[in-house]
CSV table of C-alpha atoms and ligand atoms in Angstrom, one decimal:
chain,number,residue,atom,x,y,z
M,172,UNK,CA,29.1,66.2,191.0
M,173,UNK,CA,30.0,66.8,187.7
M,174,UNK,CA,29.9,69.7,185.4
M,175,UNK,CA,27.1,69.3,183.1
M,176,UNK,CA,28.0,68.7,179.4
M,177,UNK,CA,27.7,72.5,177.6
M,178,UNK,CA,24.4,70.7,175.5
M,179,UNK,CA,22.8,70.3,179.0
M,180,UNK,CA,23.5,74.2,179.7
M,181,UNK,CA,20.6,76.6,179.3
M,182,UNK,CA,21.2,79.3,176.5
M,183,UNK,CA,21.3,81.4,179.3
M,184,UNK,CA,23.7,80.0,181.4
M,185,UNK,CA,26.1,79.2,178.3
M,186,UNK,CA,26.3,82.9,177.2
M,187,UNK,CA,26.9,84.0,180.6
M,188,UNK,CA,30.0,81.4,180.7
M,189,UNK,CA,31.2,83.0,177.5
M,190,UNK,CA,30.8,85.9,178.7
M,191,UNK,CA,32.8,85.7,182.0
M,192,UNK,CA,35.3,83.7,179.6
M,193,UNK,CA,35.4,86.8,177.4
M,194,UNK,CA,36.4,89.3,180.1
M,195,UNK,CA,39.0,87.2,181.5
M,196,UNK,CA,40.3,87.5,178.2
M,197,UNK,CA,39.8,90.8,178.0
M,198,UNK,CA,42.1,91.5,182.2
M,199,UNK,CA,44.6,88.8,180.6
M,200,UNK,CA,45.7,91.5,178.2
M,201,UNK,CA,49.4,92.9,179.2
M,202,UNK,CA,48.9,96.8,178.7
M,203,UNK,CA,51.3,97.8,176.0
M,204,UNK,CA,51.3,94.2,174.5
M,205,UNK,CA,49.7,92.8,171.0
M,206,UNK,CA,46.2,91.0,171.9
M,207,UNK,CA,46.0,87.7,172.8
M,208,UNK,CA,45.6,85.3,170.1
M,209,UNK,CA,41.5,84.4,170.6
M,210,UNK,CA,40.4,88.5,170.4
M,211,UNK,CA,41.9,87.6,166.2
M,212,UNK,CA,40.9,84.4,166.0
M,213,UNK,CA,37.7,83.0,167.9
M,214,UNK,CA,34.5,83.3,166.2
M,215,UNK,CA,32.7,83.3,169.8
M,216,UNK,CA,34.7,86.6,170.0
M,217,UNK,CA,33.9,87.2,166.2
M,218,UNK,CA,30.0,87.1,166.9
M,219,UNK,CA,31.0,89.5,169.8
M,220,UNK,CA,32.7,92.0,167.7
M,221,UNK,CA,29.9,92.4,165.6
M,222,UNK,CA,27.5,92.6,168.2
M,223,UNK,CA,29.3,94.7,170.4
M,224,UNK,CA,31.5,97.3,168.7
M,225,UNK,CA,29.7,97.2,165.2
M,226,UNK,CA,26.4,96.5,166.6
M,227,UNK,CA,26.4,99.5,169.2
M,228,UNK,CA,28.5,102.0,167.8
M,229,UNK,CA,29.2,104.8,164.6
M,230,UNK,CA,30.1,102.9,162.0
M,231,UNK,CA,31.5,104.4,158.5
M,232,UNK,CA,29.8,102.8,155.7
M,233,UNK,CA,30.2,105.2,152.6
M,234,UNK,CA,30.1,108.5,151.1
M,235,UNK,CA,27.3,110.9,149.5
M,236,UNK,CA,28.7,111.0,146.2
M,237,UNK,CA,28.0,107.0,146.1
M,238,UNK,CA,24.3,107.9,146.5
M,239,UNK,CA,24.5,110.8,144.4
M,240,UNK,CA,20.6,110.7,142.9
M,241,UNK,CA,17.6,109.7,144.1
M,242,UNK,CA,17.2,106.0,144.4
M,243,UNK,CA,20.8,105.1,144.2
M,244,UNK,CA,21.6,102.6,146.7
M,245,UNK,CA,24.2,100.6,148.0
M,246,UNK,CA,24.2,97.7,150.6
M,247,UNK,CA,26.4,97.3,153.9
M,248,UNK,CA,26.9,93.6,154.6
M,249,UNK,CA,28.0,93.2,158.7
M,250,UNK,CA,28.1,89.4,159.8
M,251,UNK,CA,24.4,88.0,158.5
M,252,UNK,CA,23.1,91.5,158.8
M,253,UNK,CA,22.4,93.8,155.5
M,254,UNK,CA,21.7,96.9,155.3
M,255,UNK,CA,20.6,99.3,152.7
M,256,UNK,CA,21.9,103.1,152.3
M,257,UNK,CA,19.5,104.6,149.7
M,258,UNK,CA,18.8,108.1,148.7
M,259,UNK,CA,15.4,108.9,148.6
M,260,UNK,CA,13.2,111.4,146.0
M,261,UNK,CA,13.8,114.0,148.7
M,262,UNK,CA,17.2,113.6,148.4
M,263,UNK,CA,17.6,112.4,151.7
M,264,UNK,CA,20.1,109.4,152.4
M,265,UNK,CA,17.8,106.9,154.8
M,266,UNK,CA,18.9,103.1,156.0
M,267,UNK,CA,17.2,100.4,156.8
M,268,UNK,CA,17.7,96.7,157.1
M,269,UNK,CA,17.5,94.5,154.3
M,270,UNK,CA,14.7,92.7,155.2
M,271,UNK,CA,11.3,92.5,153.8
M,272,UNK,CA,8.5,93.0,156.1
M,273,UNK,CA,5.9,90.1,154.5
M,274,UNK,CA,8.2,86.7,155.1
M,275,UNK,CA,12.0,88.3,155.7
M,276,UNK,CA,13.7,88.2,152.2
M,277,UNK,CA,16.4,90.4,151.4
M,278,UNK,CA,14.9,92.6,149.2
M,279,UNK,CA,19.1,93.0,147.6
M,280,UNK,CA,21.2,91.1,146.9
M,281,UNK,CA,24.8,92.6,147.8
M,282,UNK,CA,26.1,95.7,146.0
M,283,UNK,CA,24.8,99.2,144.5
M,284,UNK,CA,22.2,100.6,141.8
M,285,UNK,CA,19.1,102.6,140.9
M,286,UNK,CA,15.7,101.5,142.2
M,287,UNK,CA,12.6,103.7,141.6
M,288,UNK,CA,10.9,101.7,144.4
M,289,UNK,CA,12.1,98.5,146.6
M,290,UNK,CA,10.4,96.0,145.5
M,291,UNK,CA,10.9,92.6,146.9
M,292,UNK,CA,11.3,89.4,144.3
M,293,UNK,CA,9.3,87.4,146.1
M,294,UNK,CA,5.9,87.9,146.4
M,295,UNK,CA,6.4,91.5,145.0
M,296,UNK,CA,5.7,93.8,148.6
M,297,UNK,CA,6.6,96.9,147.3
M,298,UNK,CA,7.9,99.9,149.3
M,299,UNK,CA,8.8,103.9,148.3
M,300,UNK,CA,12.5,105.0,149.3
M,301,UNK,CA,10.9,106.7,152.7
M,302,UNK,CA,10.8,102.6,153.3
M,303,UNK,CA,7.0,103.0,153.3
M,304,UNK,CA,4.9,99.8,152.0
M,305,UNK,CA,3.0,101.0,149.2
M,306,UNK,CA,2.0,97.3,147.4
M,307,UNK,CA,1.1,94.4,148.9
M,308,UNK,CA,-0.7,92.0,146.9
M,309,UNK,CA,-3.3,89.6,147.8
M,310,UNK,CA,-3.4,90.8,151.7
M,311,UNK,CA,-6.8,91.8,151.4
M,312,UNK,CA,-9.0,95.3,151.4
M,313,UNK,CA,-8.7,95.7,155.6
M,314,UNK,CA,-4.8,95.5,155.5
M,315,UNK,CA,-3.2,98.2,157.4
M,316,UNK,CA,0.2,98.4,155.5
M,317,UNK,CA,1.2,101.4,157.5
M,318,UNK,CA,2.3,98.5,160.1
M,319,UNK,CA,4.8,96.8,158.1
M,320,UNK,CA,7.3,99.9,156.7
M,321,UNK,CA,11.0,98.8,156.8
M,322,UNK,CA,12.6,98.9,160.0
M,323,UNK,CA,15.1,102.0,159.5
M,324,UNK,CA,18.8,102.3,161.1
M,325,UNK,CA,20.4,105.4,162.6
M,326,UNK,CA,22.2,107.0,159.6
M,327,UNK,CA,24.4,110.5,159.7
M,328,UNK,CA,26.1,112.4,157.4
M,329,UNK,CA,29.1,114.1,158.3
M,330,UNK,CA,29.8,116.7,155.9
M,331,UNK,CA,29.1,114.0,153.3
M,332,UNK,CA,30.9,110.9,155.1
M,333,UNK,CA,27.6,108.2,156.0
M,334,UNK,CA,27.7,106.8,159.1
M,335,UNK,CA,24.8,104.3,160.7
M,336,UNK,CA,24.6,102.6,164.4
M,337,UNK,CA,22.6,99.6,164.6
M,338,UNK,CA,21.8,99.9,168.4
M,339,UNK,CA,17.9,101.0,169.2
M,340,UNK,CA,19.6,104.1,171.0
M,341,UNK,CA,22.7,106.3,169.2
M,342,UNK,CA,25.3,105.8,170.6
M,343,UNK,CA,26.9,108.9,172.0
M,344,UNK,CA,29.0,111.2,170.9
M,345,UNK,CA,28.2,111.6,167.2
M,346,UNK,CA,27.2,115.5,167.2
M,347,UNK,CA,30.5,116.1,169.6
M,348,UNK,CA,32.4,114.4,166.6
M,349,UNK,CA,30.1,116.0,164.0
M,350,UNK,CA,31.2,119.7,165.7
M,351,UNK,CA,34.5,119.3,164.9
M,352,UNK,CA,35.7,117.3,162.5
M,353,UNK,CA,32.9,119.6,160.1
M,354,UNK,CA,35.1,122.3,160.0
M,355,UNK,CA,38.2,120.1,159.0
M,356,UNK,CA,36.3,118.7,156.2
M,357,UNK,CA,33.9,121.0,154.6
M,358,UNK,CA,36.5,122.5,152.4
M,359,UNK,CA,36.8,119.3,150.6
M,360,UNK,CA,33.2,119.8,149.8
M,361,UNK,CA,32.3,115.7,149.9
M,362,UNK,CA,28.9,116.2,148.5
M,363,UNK,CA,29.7,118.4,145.6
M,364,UNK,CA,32.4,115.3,144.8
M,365,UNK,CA,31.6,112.1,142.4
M,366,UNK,CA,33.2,108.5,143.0
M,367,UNK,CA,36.4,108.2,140.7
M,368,UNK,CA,37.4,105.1,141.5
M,369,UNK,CA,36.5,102.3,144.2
M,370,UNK,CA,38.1,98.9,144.8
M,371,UNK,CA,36.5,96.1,147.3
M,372,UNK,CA,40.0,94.7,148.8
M,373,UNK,CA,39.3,91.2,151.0
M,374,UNK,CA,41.9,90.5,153.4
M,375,UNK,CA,42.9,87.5,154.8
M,376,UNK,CA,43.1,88.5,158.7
M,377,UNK,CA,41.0,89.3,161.4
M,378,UNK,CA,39.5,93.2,160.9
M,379,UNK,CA,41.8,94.1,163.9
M,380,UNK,CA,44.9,93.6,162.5
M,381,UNK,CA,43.4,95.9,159.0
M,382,UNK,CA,43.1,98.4,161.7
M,383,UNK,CA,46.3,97.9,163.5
M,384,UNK,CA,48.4,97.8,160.8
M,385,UNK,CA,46.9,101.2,159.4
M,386,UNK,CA,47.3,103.3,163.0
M,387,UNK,CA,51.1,102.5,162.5
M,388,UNK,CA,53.6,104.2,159.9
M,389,UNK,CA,56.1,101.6,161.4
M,390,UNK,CA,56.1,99.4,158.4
M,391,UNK,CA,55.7,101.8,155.9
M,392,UNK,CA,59.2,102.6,154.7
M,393,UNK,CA,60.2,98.8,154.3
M,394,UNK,CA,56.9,98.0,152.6
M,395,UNK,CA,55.6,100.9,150.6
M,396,UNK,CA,57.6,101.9,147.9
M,397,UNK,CA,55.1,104.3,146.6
M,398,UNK,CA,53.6,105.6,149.6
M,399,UNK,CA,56.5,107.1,151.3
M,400,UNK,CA,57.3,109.4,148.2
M,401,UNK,CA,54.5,111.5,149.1
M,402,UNK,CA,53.7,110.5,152.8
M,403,UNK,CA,55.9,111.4,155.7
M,404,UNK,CA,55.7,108.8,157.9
M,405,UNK,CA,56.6,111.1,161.2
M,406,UNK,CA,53.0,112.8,161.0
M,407,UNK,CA,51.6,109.2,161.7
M,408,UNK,CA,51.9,108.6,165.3
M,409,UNK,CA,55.7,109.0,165.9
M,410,UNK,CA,57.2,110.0,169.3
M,411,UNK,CA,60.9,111.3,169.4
M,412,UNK,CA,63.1,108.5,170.5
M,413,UNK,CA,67.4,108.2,170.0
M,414,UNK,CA,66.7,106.4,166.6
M,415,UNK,CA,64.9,109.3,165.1
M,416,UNK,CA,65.1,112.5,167.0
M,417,UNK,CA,66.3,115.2,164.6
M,418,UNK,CA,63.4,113.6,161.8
M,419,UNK,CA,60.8,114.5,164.7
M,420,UNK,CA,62.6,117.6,165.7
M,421,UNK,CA,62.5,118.6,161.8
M,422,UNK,CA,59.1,117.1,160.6
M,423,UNK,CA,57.0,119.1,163.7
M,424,UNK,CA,58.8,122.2,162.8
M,425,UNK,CA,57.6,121.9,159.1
M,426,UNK,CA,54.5,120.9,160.6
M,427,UNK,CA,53.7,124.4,162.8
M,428,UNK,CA,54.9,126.1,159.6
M,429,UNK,CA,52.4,124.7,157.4
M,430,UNK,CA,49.6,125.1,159.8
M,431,UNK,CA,50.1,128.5,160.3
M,432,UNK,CA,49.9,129.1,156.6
M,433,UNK,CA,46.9,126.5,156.1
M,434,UNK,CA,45.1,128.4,159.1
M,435,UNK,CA,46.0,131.5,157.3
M,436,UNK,CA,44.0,130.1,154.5
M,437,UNK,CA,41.1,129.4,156.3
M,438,UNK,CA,41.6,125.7,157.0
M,439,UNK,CA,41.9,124.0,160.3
M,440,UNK,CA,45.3,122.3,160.6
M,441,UNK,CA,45.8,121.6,164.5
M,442,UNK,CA,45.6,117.8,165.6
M,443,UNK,CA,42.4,116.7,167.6
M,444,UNK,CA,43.1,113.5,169.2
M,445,UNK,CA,39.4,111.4,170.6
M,446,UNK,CA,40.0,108.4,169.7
M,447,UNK,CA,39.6,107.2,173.5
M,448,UNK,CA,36.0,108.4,173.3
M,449,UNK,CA,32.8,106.4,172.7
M,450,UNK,CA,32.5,107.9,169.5
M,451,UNK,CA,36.3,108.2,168.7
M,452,UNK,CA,38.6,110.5,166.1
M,453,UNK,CA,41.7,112.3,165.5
M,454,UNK,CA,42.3,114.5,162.8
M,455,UNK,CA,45.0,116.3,161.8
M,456,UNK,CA,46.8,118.4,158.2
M,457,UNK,CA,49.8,116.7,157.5
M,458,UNK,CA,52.7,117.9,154.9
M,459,UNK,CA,53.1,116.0,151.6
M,460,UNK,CA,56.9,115.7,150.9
M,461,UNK,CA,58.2,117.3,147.5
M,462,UNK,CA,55.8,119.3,146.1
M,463,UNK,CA,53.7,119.1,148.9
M,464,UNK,CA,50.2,118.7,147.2
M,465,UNK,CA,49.0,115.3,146.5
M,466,UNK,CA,49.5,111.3,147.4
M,467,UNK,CA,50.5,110.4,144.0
M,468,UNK,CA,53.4,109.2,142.5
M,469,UNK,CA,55.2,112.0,141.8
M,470,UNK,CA,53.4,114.3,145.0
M,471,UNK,CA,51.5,116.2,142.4
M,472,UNK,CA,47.4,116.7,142.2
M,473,UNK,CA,45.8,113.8,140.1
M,474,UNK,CA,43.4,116.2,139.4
M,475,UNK,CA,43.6,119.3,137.6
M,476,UNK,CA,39.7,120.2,138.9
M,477,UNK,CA,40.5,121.3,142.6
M,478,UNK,CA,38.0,121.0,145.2
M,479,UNK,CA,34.8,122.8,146.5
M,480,UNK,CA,36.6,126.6,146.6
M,481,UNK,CA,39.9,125.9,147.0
M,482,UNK,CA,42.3,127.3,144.8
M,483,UNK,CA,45.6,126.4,145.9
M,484,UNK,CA,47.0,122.9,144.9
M,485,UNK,CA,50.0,122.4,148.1
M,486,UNK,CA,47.4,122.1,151.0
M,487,UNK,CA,49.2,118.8,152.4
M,488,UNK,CA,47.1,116.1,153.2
M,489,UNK,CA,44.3,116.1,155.9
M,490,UNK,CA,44.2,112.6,157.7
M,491,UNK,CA,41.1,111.4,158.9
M,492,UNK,CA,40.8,108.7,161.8
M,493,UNK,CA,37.2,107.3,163.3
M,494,UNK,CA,37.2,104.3,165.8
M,495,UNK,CA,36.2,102.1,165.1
M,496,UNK,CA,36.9,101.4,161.2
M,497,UNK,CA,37.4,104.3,158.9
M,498,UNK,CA,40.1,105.9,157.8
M,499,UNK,CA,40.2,109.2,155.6
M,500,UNK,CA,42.8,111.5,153.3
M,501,UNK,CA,41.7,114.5,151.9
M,502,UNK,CA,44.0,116.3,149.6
M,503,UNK,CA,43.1,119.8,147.2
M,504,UNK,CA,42.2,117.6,144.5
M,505,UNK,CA,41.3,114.4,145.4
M,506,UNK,CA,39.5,112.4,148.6
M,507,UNK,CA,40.7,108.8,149.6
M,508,UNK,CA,38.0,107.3,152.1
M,509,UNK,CA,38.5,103.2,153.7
M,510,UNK,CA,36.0,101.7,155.2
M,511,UNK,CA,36.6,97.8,157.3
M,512,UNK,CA,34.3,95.6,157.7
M,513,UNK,CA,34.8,92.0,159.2
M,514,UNK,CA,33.1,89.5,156.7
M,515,UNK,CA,34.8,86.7,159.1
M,516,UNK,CA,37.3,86.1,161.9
M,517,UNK,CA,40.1,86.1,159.5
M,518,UNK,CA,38.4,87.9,156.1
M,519,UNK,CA,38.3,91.6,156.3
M,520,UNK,CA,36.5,93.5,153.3
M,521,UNK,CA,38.6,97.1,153.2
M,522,UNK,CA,36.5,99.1,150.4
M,523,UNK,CA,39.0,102.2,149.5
M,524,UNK,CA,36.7,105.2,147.4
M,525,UNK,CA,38.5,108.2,145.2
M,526,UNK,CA,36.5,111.0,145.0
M,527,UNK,CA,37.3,114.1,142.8
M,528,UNK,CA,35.2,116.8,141.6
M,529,UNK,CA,32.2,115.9,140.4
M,530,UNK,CA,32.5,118.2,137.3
M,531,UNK,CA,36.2,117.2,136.6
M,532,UNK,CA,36.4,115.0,133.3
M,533,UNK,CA,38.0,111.8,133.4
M,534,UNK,CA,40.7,112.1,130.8
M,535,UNK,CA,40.6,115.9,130.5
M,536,UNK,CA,40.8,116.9,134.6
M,537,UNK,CA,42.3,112.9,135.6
M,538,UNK,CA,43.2,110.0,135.2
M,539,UNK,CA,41.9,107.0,136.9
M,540,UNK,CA,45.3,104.9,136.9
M,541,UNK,CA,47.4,107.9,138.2
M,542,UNK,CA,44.7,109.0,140.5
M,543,UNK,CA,44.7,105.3,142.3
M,544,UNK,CA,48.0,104.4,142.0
M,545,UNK,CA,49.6,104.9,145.1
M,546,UNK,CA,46.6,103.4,147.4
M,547,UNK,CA,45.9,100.4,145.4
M,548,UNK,CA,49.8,99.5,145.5
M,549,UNK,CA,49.8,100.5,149.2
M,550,UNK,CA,46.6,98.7,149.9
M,551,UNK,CA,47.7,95.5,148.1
M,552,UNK,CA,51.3,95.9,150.4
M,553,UNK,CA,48.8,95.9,153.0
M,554,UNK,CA,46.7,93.4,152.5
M,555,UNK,CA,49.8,91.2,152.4
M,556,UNK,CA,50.8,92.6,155.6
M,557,UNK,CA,47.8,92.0,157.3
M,558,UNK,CA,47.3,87.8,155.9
M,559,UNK,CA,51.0,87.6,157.3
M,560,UNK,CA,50.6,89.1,161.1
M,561,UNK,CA,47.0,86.5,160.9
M,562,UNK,CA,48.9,83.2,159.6
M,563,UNK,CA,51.7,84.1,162.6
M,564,UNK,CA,49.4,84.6,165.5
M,565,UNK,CA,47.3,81.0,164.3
M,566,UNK,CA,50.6,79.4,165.0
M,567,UNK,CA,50.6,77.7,168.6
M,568,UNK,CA,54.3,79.6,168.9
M,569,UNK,CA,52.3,83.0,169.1
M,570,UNK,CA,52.3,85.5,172.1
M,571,UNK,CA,51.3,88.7,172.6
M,572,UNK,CA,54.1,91.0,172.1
M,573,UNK,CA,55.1,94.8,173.1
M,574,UNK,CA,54.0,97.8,170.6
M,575,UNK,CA,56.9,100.1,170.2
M,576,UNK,CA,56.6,103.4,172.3
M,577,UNK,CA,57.9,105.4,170.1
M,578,UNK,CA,55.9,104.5,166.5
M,579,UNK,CA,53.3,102.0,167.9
M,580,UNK,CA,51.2,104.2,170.4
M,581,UNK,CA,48.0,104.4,168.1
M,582,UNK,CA,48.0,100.8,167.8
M,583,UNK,CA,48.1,100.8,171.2
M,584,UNK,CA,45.1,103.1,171.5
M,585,UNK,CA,42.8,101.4,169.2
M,586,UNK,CA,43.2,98.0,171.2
M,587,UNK,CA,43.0,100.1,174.4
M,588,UNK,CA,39.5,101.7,172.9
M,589,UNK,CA,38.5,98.3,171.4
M,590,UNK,CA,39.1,95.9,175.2
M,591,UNK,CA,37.1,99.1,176.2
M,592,UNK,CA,34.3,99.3,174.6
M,593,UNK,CA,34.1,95.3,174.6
M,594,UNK,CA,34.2,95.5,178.4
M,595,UNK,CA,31.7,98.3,179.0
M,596,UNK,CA,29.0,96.4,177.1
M,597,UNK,CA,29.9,93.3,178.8
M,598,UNK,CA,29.1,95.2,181.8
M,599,UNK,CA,25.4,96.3,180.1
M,600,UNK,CA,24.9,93.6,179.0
L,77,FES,S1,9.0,87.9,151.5
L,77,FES,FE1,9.0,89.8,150.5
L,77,FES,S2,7.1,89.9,149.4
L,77,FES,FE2,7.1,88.0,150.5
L,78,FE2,FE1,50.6,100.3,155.4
């Protein structure tokens, strides 16, 4: 007998096939080796990402300084999903899905403001910022509207970076990360910060390769002219090899130097390295070359206003990682947060935030262009970088090839985590 045609297939049946197609995609991976060319390009395996790993873990959407008062909201668009991150007159930051209760509008359209209440265009179902429906016209004296609040998503803040999970349940992990990445960051005082600048970057590859190409330093000095005057690219997931032993050798004895000093100040320096976790991070203070203070053009602070209590400007930089799409730097003066989301299988939206203090006077303390040079040059490089690696693995010629052991291990990791995590909830269903 034939196989029936895939129209003739129960839903059922059809998402169990793509399913069992999936993880024989997922065993077909050569440890060590780039992914094979559907896990970038497939929107079967698109859908999945989103459901997956964006529906079912921590995902980093923003920062409390975006939100500063109450009301202020922003949105988070995820595949057909939106979601809204608003402060409330408690001052508590809540999210919910964009959805109105009566007939399912989207009570925003894409992007940020003030709202005293939500109130939807439509037919005008009004609700307060707890996501409470306060107004609902024409629905008669007996209508219970206690029934039809918005439906809320998880939402954390850790030490003022926002995270949400979509998933009915958290997924775990969150208060493990929470424990001791706060420590790390606090310092920087986040919520105590304002937004100085923020840029909305879409790239043209899959969100994989936006996260690839940023857990590698590999590329950087070839393609970032402006980067590698402040960064050292050994901090950034090097292992000694013949090519580069005495750099290593050199760069991690500068490195226990300046952590014993930034420990003497009072601020945790050592690597922590989870990013194999459910909830995964790494963190760790890395030296600034030259001066040693800032990433900026020159190495020195952007900002004259330093941050929460600190007083001294050469603190280095601490680096920030969370699986499975943020990526943080936090300097003594300024605070450069990414966030990826995947808008499609090859369009990435990477939404980069400077944050200084929020009492430092743009003109007097800073100044924007100086302040956002070296990341919007470097994200732009990226960017590039990124549309190239996708337009090389569409080509028929492409195959999956090896990571270098030496300056490629993190890239490494994050696929390991991502085939992972994809292969776990396969298994949960
Ligand atoms: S759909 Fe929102 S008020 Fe009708
Ligand atoms: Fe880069």
């Amino acid at each position: 007998m034939s196989a029936l045609p895939q129209l003739e297939r129960s839903p059922a049946s059809a998402a169990r096939g793509a399913d069992a197609q999936l993880s024989a995609l997922i065993a077909s991976r050569r440890p060590g080796f780039t992914l094979p060319a559907p896990f970038y390009l497939s929107p079967r395996v698109f859908a999945r990402d989103l459901e997956l790993i964006f529906g079912r873990h921590w995902i980093f959407v923003g920062t409390e300084p975006e939100i500063a008062e109450p009301g202020d909201f922003f949105t988070v668009e995820l595949g057909g999903d939106s979601i809204l991150i608003v402060r409330d007159d408690d001052l508590t930051v809540r999210a919910f899905h964009n959805v109105c209760r009566h007939r399912g509008a989207r009570l925003r359209p894409a992007g940020s403001g003030i709202v005293g209440n939500l109130v939807c265009p439509y037919h005008q179902w009004t609700y307060n910022l707890k996501g409470e429906l306060i107004v609902s016209p024409h629905m008669g004296d007996g209508f219970e509207r206690c029934g039809y609040s918005l439906k809320s998503v998880h939402l954390e803040s850790l030490a003022g970076l926002l995270f949400i999970c979509l998933a009915p349940e958290r997924a775990p992990g969150f208060e493990a990360m929470r424990a001791a990445l706060t420590p790390y960051i606090a310092p920087h005082d986040i919520p105590n910060c304002k937004v100085a600048f923020q840029s909305d970057l879409i790239e043209h590859g899959n969100w994989k390769l936006t996260m690839e190409n940023n857990r590698e330093c590999n590329h950087c000095s070839a393609n970032h002219p402006e980067l590698t005057v402040p960064l050292l690219e050994y901090g950034f997931g090097y292992q000694p090899s013949s090519e580069n032993l005495e750099e290593v050798q050199a760069f991690n004895a500068l490195l226990a130097r300046e952590h014993q000093r930034w420990q003497a100040c009072g601020l945790p320096s050592a690597e922590i390295e989870r990013l194999r976790e459910v909830t995964g991070f790494r963190a760790v203070r890395l030296p600034i070359a030259q001066s040693g203070e800032s990433q900026t053009v020159d190495t020195k602070v952007a900002c004259r206003r330093l941050l929460g209590a600190l007083s001294e400007t050469a603190l280095g930089g601490l680096s920030v990682w969370t699986q499975p799409n943020s990526w943080q730097h936090f300097m003594s003066d300024h605070i450069v947060s990414f966030s990826v989301l995947p808008l499609a299988p090859e369009r990435t939206l990477l939404r980069t935030r400077w944050l200084v203090h929020k009492d430092a006077q743009e003109g007097v303390d800073y100044d924007v262009d100086r302040l956002a040079s070296v990341w919007t040059a470097t994200n732009a490089q990226d960017g590039a970088l990124v549309e190239r690696a996708h337009q090389g693995i569409a080509s028929p010629a492409y195959e999956p090839g090896p990571y270098s052991p030496f300056t490629e291990g993190l890239v490494d990791g994050f696929c390991n985590w991502y085939l992972q995590r994809l292969s776990a909830a396969l298994k949960t269903g």
